[in-house]
Amino acid sequence: MPGARRRLSGLAALAVLLAAAAAVADAGVTSKYRRKLEATVDMPLDADVFRVPPGYNAPQQVHITVGDQTGTAMIVSWVTANELGNSTVMYGGAPDRLDRRADGTHTRYDYFNYTSGFIHHCTLKNLKHSTKYYYAMGFGHTVRTFSFTTPPKPGPDVPIKFGLIGDLGQTFDSNSTLSHYEANGGDAVLFVGDLSYADNYPLHDNRRWDSWARFVERSAAYQPWLWTAGNHELDFAPELGETTPFKPFTHRYPTPYRAAGSTEPFWYSVKLASAHVIVLASYSAYGKYTPQWTWLEAELKRVDRTATPWLIVLMHSPWYNSNGYHYMEGETMRVQFERWLVDAKADLVLAGHVHAYERSRRVSNVAYDVVNGRATPARDLGAPVYVTIGDGGNIEGIADNFTRPQPAYSAFREASFGHATLEIVNRTHAHYAWHRNHDGAKAVADDVWLTNRYWMPTDDSN
């Protein structure tokens, strides 16, 4: 009998050791890397990246976004500062063969003591997939010419590379982020909100909306950026008499929401190559029966994983965030929609808002029903990976306030600025990589091969 007790005791001790070893093997990483201690400050308005293009009434702040569901239309936007000019875009297959014409519209807005320039939007339609187009505007005054390549036709094994950027702002660190992304390359940018941070200035200085758009023109005029609205796009300032939310953002940055059957520009979807991308709005109503709730319920039923296997969701406020900054701000939206995304086998959820980087394991927290007490996120191979990429470099600085200990759902986290890329290879595999600014542009600080939840739902945590 004593021998049996010793054996049982030994087995119990072995079980404890094995459990401890498993816990260590499964533990996430809180990076010890710390960025340099220089201040995060905005570049001055006379910085070269904000330079107004030469020529009278020259088009400036040029940017494009997808204009329909699949990339056979592009919305071209720009500003003329001196006078209206016209909203015409000429485009074609070569710089000296702009043989197609599109006529757009224009708008202006006032914000407290600021009046915008003339903001033009023009949709180029009936484009061919995987085709390079040149386009020009500014006719009658100063003409400027740019180019873009349309995304490939949607299909289950069509590759594409996305840049993933959030909370960019217009600091010297922001410039590093954009430069590093340009060096790494991509076909389109999935932007998870918080663009200019103009609202951080007295009177929401809207000149910083202009400078930001000139800053990102070097990328956003040549490839589509898909926009997510963040809290810094609200510009809700009753103390200034400004009570229309998102006024500067909606005048400047159109989205293809009507093509997606949405009623508002803040939530919509596109299908690019092998990805079905859904954009949600953290700062618009999402409770049951609201327009966003109704649209998402219908949109998830329209997802066809045989045509676009990768289901990617964008939002601003993260659902899983182990940083003290903005902690649990996304909880009510998570409670409302997480079950839907798990049931839909979403692959990846991207958010910003927190000015640090974090990648989760595949987890869900959908068992809780108030009375059962099961409120802890659990490993779930049918759930998406959650990435917080709000580390673009804005003036508010780094969020270096991670909770301790690191929760089990968190795989990697670091308080640094940077950007990420998602390179979809085929219907089963995609390579995700995060690049910190203080490394060389090509250096990878965190990466993982993701397997598709519909076609290959394997454990891809390592």
Coordinates of C-alpha atoms in Angstrom, one line a residue:
M1 CA 0.0 0.0 0.0
P2 CA 2.7 2.6 0.8
G3 CA 4.3 1.7 -2.5
A4 CA 1.0 2.4 -4.3
R5 CA 0.7 5.7 -2.6
R6 CA 4.3 6.6 -3.6
R7 CA 3.5 5.7 -7.2
L8 CA 0.3 7.8 -7.1
S9 CA 2.2 10.6 -5.6
G10 CA 4.9 10.4 -8.3
L11 CA 2.3 10.3 -11.0
A12 CA 0.6 13.4 -9.5
A13 CA 3.9 15.2 -9.4
L14 CA 4.7 14.2 -13.0
A15 CA 1.2 15.5 -14.0
V16 CA 1.9 18.9 -12.4
L17 CA 5.3 19.1 -14.1
L18 CA 3.8 18.2 -17.5
A19 CA 1.1 20.8 -17.0
A20 CA 3.6 23.4 -16.0
A21 CA 5.8 22.6 -19.1
A22 CA 2.7 22.8 -21.3
A23 CA 1.9 26.2 -19.9
V24 CA 5.4 27.4 -20.5
A25 CA 5.4 26.1 -24.0
D26 CA 2.0 27.8 -24.6
A27 CA 3.0 31.1 -23.0
G28 CA 2.8 34.2 -25.1
V29 CA 5.7 36.6 -25.7
T30 CA 5.9 40.1 -24.3
S31 CA 8.8 41.6 -26.2
K32 CA 11.5 43.2 -24.1
Y33 CA 12.4 45.5 -27.0
R34 CA 11.9 49.1 -26.1
R35 CA 11.9 51.9 -28.7
K36 CA 14.3 54.8 -28.4
L37 CA 13.2 57.5 -26.0
E38 CA 13.0 60.4 -28.4
A39 CA 9.7 62.3 -28.3
T40 CA 6.9 61.5 -30.7
V41 CA 6.2 64.9 -32.4
D42 CA 4.4 65.9 -35.5
M43 CA 6.4 67.0 -38.5
P44 CA 6.3 70.8 -39.0
L45 CA 3.9 72.1 -41.6
D46 CA 6.8 73.2 -43.8
A47 CA 8.2 69.6 -43.9
D48 CA 9.0 68.4 -47.4
V49 CA 6.5 65.5 -47.1
F50 CA 3.7 68.1 -46.8
R51 CA 4.9 70.2 -49.8
V52 CA 2.1 71.7 -52.0
P53 CA 2.7 70.6 -55.6
P54 CA 3.9 73.4 -57.9
G55 CA 1.6 75.1 -60.4
Y56 CA -1.5 77.2 -60.1
N57 CA -4.4 75.2 -58.6
A58 CA -2.5 72.0 -58.9
P59 CA -4.4 68.9 -57.7
Q60 CA -3.1 67.8 -54.3
Q61 CA -3.9 65.2 -51.7
V62 CA -4.6 62.6 -54.4
H63 CA -5.8 59.2 -53.2
I64 CA -7.7 56.3 -54.5
T65 CA -10.0 53.6 -53.0
V66 CA -11.9 50.7 -54.5
G67 CA -15.1 51.9 -56.1
D68 CA -17.1 48.7 -56.4
Q69 CA -17.1 45.2 -54.9
T70 CA -14.3 43.7 -56.9
G71 CA -11.9 46.4 -58.0
T72 CA -13.2 47.1 -61.6
A73 CA -13.9 50.7 -60.4
M74 CA -11.7 53.1 -58.5
I75 CA -12.7 56.3 -56.8
V76 CA -10.1 59.1 -57.4
S77 CA -10.1 62.0 -54.9
W78 CA -8.1 65.2 -54.8
V79 CA -8.3 68.8 -53.7
T80 CA -7.8 72.1 -55.6
A81 CA -7.0 75.0 -53.3
N82 CA -7.3 78.1 -55.5
E83 CA -10.5 77.6 -57.4
L84 CA -12.9 74.9 -58.4
G85 CA -11.3 73.9 -61.7
N86 CA -13.1 70.8 -62.9
S87 CA -13.7 67.2 -61.6
T88 CA -12.7 65.4 -64.8
V89 CA -10.2 62.5 -64.8
M90 CA -8.7 61.3 -68.1
Y91 CA -7.3 57.7 -67.9
G92 CA -5.9 55.0 -70.1
G93 CA -3.2 52.4 -70.6
A94 CA -0.2 54.7 -71.1
P95 CA 0.7 58.3 -69.9
D96 CA 0.4 59.5 -73.5
R97 CA -2.8 57.6 -74.2
L98 CA -5.4 58.8 -71.7
D99 CA -8.3 58.1 -74.0
R100 CA -11.0 57.5 -71.5
R101 CA -12.9 60.2 -69.5
A102 CA -14.8 60.3 -66.3
D103 CA -16.6 63.3 -64.8
G104 CA -16.9 63.5 -61.0
T105 CA -18.4 65.8 -58.4
H106 CA -17.0 68.2 -55.9
T107 CA -17.8 69.3 -52.3
R108 CA -16.6 71.7 -49.6
Y109 CA -17.1 72.0 -45.9
D110 CA -16.7 74.5 -43.1
Y111 CA -15.4 73.5 -39.7
F112 CA -15.4 76.3 -37.1
N113 CA -12.9 78.9 -38.5
Y114 CA -11.7 76.7 -41.5
T115 CA -13.1 76.3 -45.0
S116 CA -11.8 73.4 -47.0
G117 CA -10.5 73.6 -50.6
F118 CA -12.6 72.1 -53.4
I119 CA -12.7 68.4 -52.8
H120 CA -13.2 66.3 -55.9
H121 CA -14.3 62.7 -56.2
C122 CA -14.5 60.8 -59.6
T123 CA -15.2 57.1 -60.1
L124 CA -13.4 55.3 -62.9
K125 CA -15.6 52.4 -64.1
N126 CA -15.4 49.3 -66.3
L127 CA -11.7 48.7 -65.5
K128 CA -10.0 45.4 -66.3
H129 CA -8.6 43.3 -63.5
S130 CA -4.8 43.1 -63.0
T131 CA -4.2 46.0 -65.4
K132 CA -2.1 49.1 -65.0
Y133 CA -3.9 52.4 -65.7
Y134 CA -2.5 56.0 -65.8
Y135 CA -4.8 58.8 -64.8
A136 CA -4.6 62.6 -64.8
M137 CA -6.6 65.6 -63.5
G138 CA -6.3 69.3 -63.2
F139 CA -7.2 70.2 -66.8
G140 CA -7.4 73.9 -67.5
H141 CA -4.7 74.7 -64.9
T142 CA -2.0 72.3 -63.7
V143 CA -2.2 68.7 -64.8
R144 CA -0.8 65.9 -62.7
T145 CA -0.6 62.2 -63.7
F146 CA -0.5 59.1 -61.5
S147 CA -1.0 55.4 -62.0
F148 CA -2.4 52.3 -60.3
T149 CA -2.9 48.6 -61.0
T150 CA -6.3 47.1 -60.5
P151 CA -6.5 44.0 -58.2
P152 CA -6.8 40.6 -59.8
K153 CA -10.2 39.0 -60.4
P154 CA -11.5 37.3 -57.3
G155 CA -10.8 33.6 -57.1
P156 CA -10.0 30.9 -54.5
D157 CA -6.2 30.7 -55.2
V158 CA -5.5 34.3 -56.4
P159 CA -2.5 35.8 -54.4
I160 CA -2.5 39.3 -53.0
K161 CA -0.5 41.3 -50.5
F162 CA -2.1 43.8 -48.1
G163 CA -0.4 46.4 -46.1
L164 CA -1.9 46.7 -42.6
I165 CA -1.6 50.2 -41.0
G166 CA -3.4 52.0 -38.2
D167 CA -3.4 55.2 -36.2
L168 CA -0.8 56.7 -38.5
G169 CA -0.8 60.4 -37.7
Q170 CA 1.9 62.7 -39.2
T171 CA 4.9 62.5 -36.9
F172 CA 8.5 61.6 -37.8
D173 CA 7.6 58.1 -36.7
S174 CA 4.6 58.1 -39.0
N175 CA 7.0 58.9 -41.9
S176 CA 9.2 55.9 -40.9
T177 CA 6.1 53.6 -40.9
L178 CA 5.0 54.7 -44.4
S179 CA 8.6 54.5 -45.7
H180 CA 9.0 51.0 -44.4
Y181 CA 5.7 49.9 -45.9
E182 CA 6.7 51.4 -49.2
A183 CA 10.0 49.4 -49.0
N184 CA 8.1 46.1 -48.2
G185 CA 5.5 46.7 -50.9
G186 CA 1.9 45.7 -51.2
D187 CA -1.1 45.7 -53.5
A188 CA -3.5 47.6 -51.3
V189 CA -3.6 49.0 -47.7
L190 CA -6.2 47.9 -45.1
F191 CA -6.3 51.0 -42.9
V192 CA -7.9 50.4 -39.5
G193 CA -8.7 54.0 -38.6
D194 CA -7.3 57.2 -37.0
L195 CA -5.8 59.1 -39.9
S196 CA -4.6 62.7 -39.4
Y197 CA -5.1 63.4 -35.6
A198 CA -6.1 66.9 -36.6
D199 CA -8.5 66.9 -33.6
N200 CA -5.4 66.8 -31.2
Y201 CA -4.8 70.4 -32.2
P202 CA -6.6 73.5 -30.9
L203 CA -9.9 74.1 -32.7
H204 CA -9.4 70.7 -34.5
D205 CA -7.0 72.4 -36.8
N206 CA -8.3 71.1 -40.2
R207 CA -5.1 72.2 -41.9
R208 CA -3.7 69.0 -40.5
W209 CA -6.3 67.1 -42.6
D210 CA -4.7 68.7 -45.6
S211 CA -1.1 68.1 -44.6
W212 CA -1.9 64.4 -43.8
A213 CA -3.4 63.8 -47.2
R214 CA -0.4 65.4 -48.9
F215 CA 1.8 63.1 -46.8
V216 CA 0.2 59.8 -47.7
E217 CA -0.3 60.8 -51.4
R218 CA 3.0 59.1 -52.3
S219 CA 1.3 55.7 -51.6
A220 CA -2.4 56.4 -51.6
A221 CA -2.4 57.9 -55.1
Y222 CA -0.9 54.7 -56.5
Q223 CA -2.7 51.9 -54.8
P224 CA -6.2 51.7 -53.1
W225 CA -6.4 52.3 -49.4
L226 CA -9.5 50.9 -47.7
W227 CA -10.7 53.2 -44.9
T228 CA -12.0 52.4 -41.4
A229 CA -13.4 55.2 -39.3
G230 CA -11.7 55.6 -35.9
N231 CA -12.4 57.9 -32.9
H232 CA -10.2 60.6 -34.3
E233 CA -12.4 60.8 -37.4
L234 CA -15.4 61.8 -35.2
D235 CA -14.5 65.5 -34.9
F236 CA -17.5 65.9 -32.7
A237 CA -17.0 69.2 -30.9
P238 CA -20.1 70.9 -29.5
E239 CA -17.9 73.5 -27.8
L240 CA -17.0 74.7 -31.3
G241 CA -20.5 74.4 -32.6
E242 CA -19.5 71.3 -34.6
T243 CA -22.1 68.6 -33.9
T244 CA -22.0 66.6 -37.1
P245 CA -19.9 63.5 -36.5
F246 CA -17.3 62.6 -39.1
K247 CA -17.7 65.8 -41.1
P248 CA -14.1 66.2 -42.4
F249 CA -13.7 62.4 -42.9
T250 CA -16.9 61.9 -44.9
H251 CA -16.2 64.9 -47.2
R252 CA -12.7 63.7 -47.9
Y253 CA -12.7 59.9 -47.9
P254 CA -15.4 58.0 -49.8
T255 CA -16.0 54.3 -49.5
P256 CA -17.8 51.8 -51.8
Y257 CA -20.6 51.3 -49.3
R258 CA -23.5 51.5 -51.7
A259 CA -22.0 48.7 -53.9
A260 CA -21.9 46.6 -50.7
G261 CA -25.6 47.2 -49.9
S262 CA -24.7 49.4 -46.9
T263 CA -26.7 52.5 -45.9
E264 CA -23.7 54.3 -44.4
P265 CA -20.0 54.8 -45.6
F266 CA -18.7 53.5 -42.3
W267 CA -19.4 49.8 -42.8
Y268 CA -19.0 48.0 -46.1
S269 CA -17.2 45.1 -47.9
V270 CA -15.1 44.4 -50.9
K271 CA -13.8 41.2 -52.6
L272 CA -10.2 41.5 -53.6
A273 CA -8.4 38.4 -55.1
S274 CA -9.0 35.6 -52.7
A275 CA -10.1 37.8 -49.8
H276 CA -13.6 39.0 -48.6
V277 CA -12.9 42.1 -46.6
I278 CA -15.5 43.4 -44.2
V279 CA -15.2 46.9 -42.6
L280 CA -17.1 47.6 -39.4
A281 CA -17.7 50.9 -37.5
S282 CA -16.8 51.0 -33.9
Y283 CA -18.4 54.4 -33.4
S284 CA -21.7 53.8 -35.2
A285 CA -24.7 52.0 -33.6
Y286 CA -24.3 48.2 -33.7
G287 CA -27.0 47.0 -31.3
K288 CA -29.6 44.6 -32.4
Y289 CA -31.8 45.8 -35.3
T290 CA -29.6 48.8 -36.0
P291 CA -28.6 49.4 -39.7
Q292 CA -25.0 48.1 -39.1
W293 CA -26.3 45.0 -37.2
T294 CA -28.8 44.3 -40.0
W295 CA -26.3 44.7 -42.7
L296 CA -23.6 42.5 -41.1
E297 CA -26.1 39.7 -40.5
A298 CA -27.0 39.7 -44.3
E299 CA -23.4 40.3 -45.4
L300 CA -22.0 37.2 -43.6
K301 CA -24.6 35.1 -45.5
R302 CA -23.3 36.5 -48.8
V303 CA -19.7 35.4 -48.1
D304 CA -18.7 32.6 -50.5
R305 CA -15.6 30.8 -49.3
T306 CA -15.3 28.8 -52.5
A307 CA -14.8 32.1 -54.4
T308 CA -13.0 34.2 -51.7
P309 CA -11.7 31.8 -49.1
W310 CA -10.1 34.4 -46.7
L311 CA -12.6 36.3 -44.5
I312 CA -10.9 39.4 -43.0
V313 CA -12.7 41.9 -40.7
L314 CA -11.6 45.5 -40.0
M315 CA -12.6 47.7 -37.1
H316 CA -11.0 50.4 -35.0
S317 CA -11.5 49.4 -31.3
P318 CA -10.1 45.9 -30.6
W319 CA -12.1 43.1 -29.0
Y320 CA -9.0 41.4 -27.5
N321 CA -6.6 43.9 -26.0
S322 CA -4.3 43.2 -23.0
N323 CA -3.0 46.8 -22.8
G324 CA -4.3 49.1 -20.1
Y325 CA -5.0 51.8 -22.7
H326 CA -8.5 51.6 -24.1
Y327 CA -8.9 48.4 -22.1
M328 CA -12.3 46.6 -22.9
E329 CA -13.6 49.5 -25.0
G330 CA -14.5 47.1 -27.7
E331 CA -16.3 44.7 -25.4
T332 CA -19.9 45.6 -26.2
M333 CA -19.3 45.1 -30.0
R334 CA -17.5 41.8 -29.2
V335 CA -20.5 40.6 -27.3
Q336 CA -22.8 41.6 -30.1
F337 CA -20.8 40.1 -33.1
E338 CA -18.2 37.6 -31.9
R339 CA -20.5 34.6 -32.2
W340 CA -21.3 35.6 -35.8
L341 CA -17.6 35.8 -36.8
V342 CA -16.8 32.4 -35.1
D343 CA -19.7 30.8 -36.8
A344 CA -18.6 32.3 -40.1
K345 CA -15.1 31.0 -39.6
A346 CA -13.4 34.4 -40.0
D347 CA -9.7 34.1 -40.4
L348 CA -8.4 37.4 -39.2
V349 CA -9.7 40.5 -37.3
L350 CA -7.7 43.7 -37.5
A351 CA -8.0 46.7 -35.2
G352 CA -6.2 49.8 -34.1
H353 CA -6.9 52.3 -31.4
V354 CA -4.3 51.0 -28.9
H355 CA -0.9 52.5 -29.9
A356 CA 1.1 49.2 -29.6
Y357 CA 1.2 45.9 -31.3
E358 CA -0.4 42.6 -30.3
R359 CA -1.3 39.4 -32.0
S360 CA -3.7 36.8 -30.3
R361 CA -4.0 33.1 -30.6
R362 CA -7.2 31.7 -32.0
V363 CA -9.6 32.2 -29.2
S364 CA -13.3 32.9 -28.5
N365 CA -15.4 34.0 -25.6
V366 CA -18.9 33.0 -26.7
A367 CA -19.9 30.5 -24.0
Y368 CA -20.8 33.1 -21.4
D369 CA -24.5 33.7 -20.8
V370 CA -24.5 35.8 -17.6
V371 CA -25.4 32.9 -15.2
N372 CA -22.8 30.2 -16.2
G373 CA -19.7 32.2 -15.2
R374 CA -17.8 31.0 -18.3
A375 CA -16.3 34.4 -19.1
T376 CA -12.7 33.4 -19.9
P377 CA -11.5 33.3 -23.5
A378 CA -10.9 29.8 -24.6
R379 CA -8.7 28.3 -27.4
D380 CA -10.9 27.8 -30.4
L381 CA -9.5 26.6 -33.8
G382 CA -12.6 27.9 -35.5
A383 CA -12.0 31.4 -34.3
P384 CA -10.1 34.2 -35.9
V385 CA -6.7 35.6 -35.0
Y386 CA -7.0 39.1 -33.6
V387 CA -4.3 41.7 -34.4
T388 CA -4.0 45.2 -32.9
I389 CA -2.0 47.3 -35.3
G390 CA -2.6 50.8 -33.9
D391 CA 1.1 51.4 -33.8
G392 CA 1.5 53.7 -36.9
G393 CA 3.4 56.4 -35.0
N394 CA 0.9 59.2 -34.1
I395 CA 1.5 62.1 -31.8
E396 CA -0.1 60.5 -28.8
G397 CA 2.8 58.1 -28.5
I398 CA 3.3 54.5 -27.5
A399 CA 0.9 52.7 -25.2
D400 CA 3.4 50.9 -22.9
N401 CA 1.0 49.6 -20.3
F402 CA 0.5 45.9 -20.9
T403 CA -1.3 44.0 -18.2
R404 CA 0.6 41.5 -16.1
P405 CA 0.7 38.5 -16.4
Q406 CA 0.2 38.2 -20.1
P407 CA -3.1 36.6 -20.7
A408 CA -3.2 33.1 -22.3
Y409 CA -4.9 34.3 -25.4
S410 CA -2.1 36.8 -26.3
A411 CA 0.6 35.3 -28.5
F412 CA 2.9 38.3 -29.0
R413 CA 2.8 41.9 -27.9
E414 CA 5.3 44.8 -28.1
A415 CA 5.1 48.6 -27.3
S416 CA 6.7 49.8 -30.6
F417 CA 5.7 51.6 -33.8
G418 CA 5.4 49.7 -37.1
H419 CA 3.3 48.2 -39.7
A420 CA 2.3 44.7 -40.9
T421 CA 1.7 42.8 -44.2
L422 CA -0.6 39.9 -45.0
E423 CA 0.5 38.0 -48.1
I424 CA -2.2 35.5 -49.2
V425 CA -0.6 32.7 -51.2
N426 CA -3.6 30.5 -52.0
R427 CA -6.8 29.2 -50.5
T428 CA -5.1 27.5 -47.6
H429 CA -2.0 29.6 -46.6
A430 CA -1.2 33.2 -45.9
H431 CA 1.9 34.7 -44.4
Y432 CA 1.5 37.5 -41.8
A433 CA 4.4 39.6 -40.7
W434 CA 4.9 42.6 -38.4
H435 CA 7.8 45.1 -38.9
R436 CA 8.9 47.4 -36.2
N437 CA 10.1 50.8 -37.3
H438 CA 13.5 50.7 -35.6
D439 CA 14.6 47.7 -37.5
G440 CA 15.6 47.6 -41.1
A441 CA 12.6 47.9 -43.4
K442 CA 12.8 44.3 -44.4
A443 CA 13.3 42.9 -40.9
V444 CA 10.4 40.9 -39.4
A445 CA 9.8 41.2 -35.6
D446 CA 6.8 38.8 -35.5
D447 CA 5.4 36.5 -38.1
V448 CA 3.2 33.5 -38.5
W449 CA 1.8 31.3 -41.3
L450 CA -1.9 31.3 -41.1
T451 CA -4.1 28.5 -42.4
N452 CA -7.5 29.1 -43.7
R453 CA -10.4 28.4 -41.3
Y454 CA -12.7 27.1 -44.1
W455 CA -10.2 25.1 -46.2
M456 CA -7.5 24.0 -43.7
P457 CA -8.6 24.7 -40.0
T458 CA -5.4 23.4 -38.5
D459 CA -3.6 24.7 -35.4
D460 CA -1.4 27.5 -36.9
S461 CA -0.4 29.1 -33.6
N462 CA 3.3 28.2 -34.1

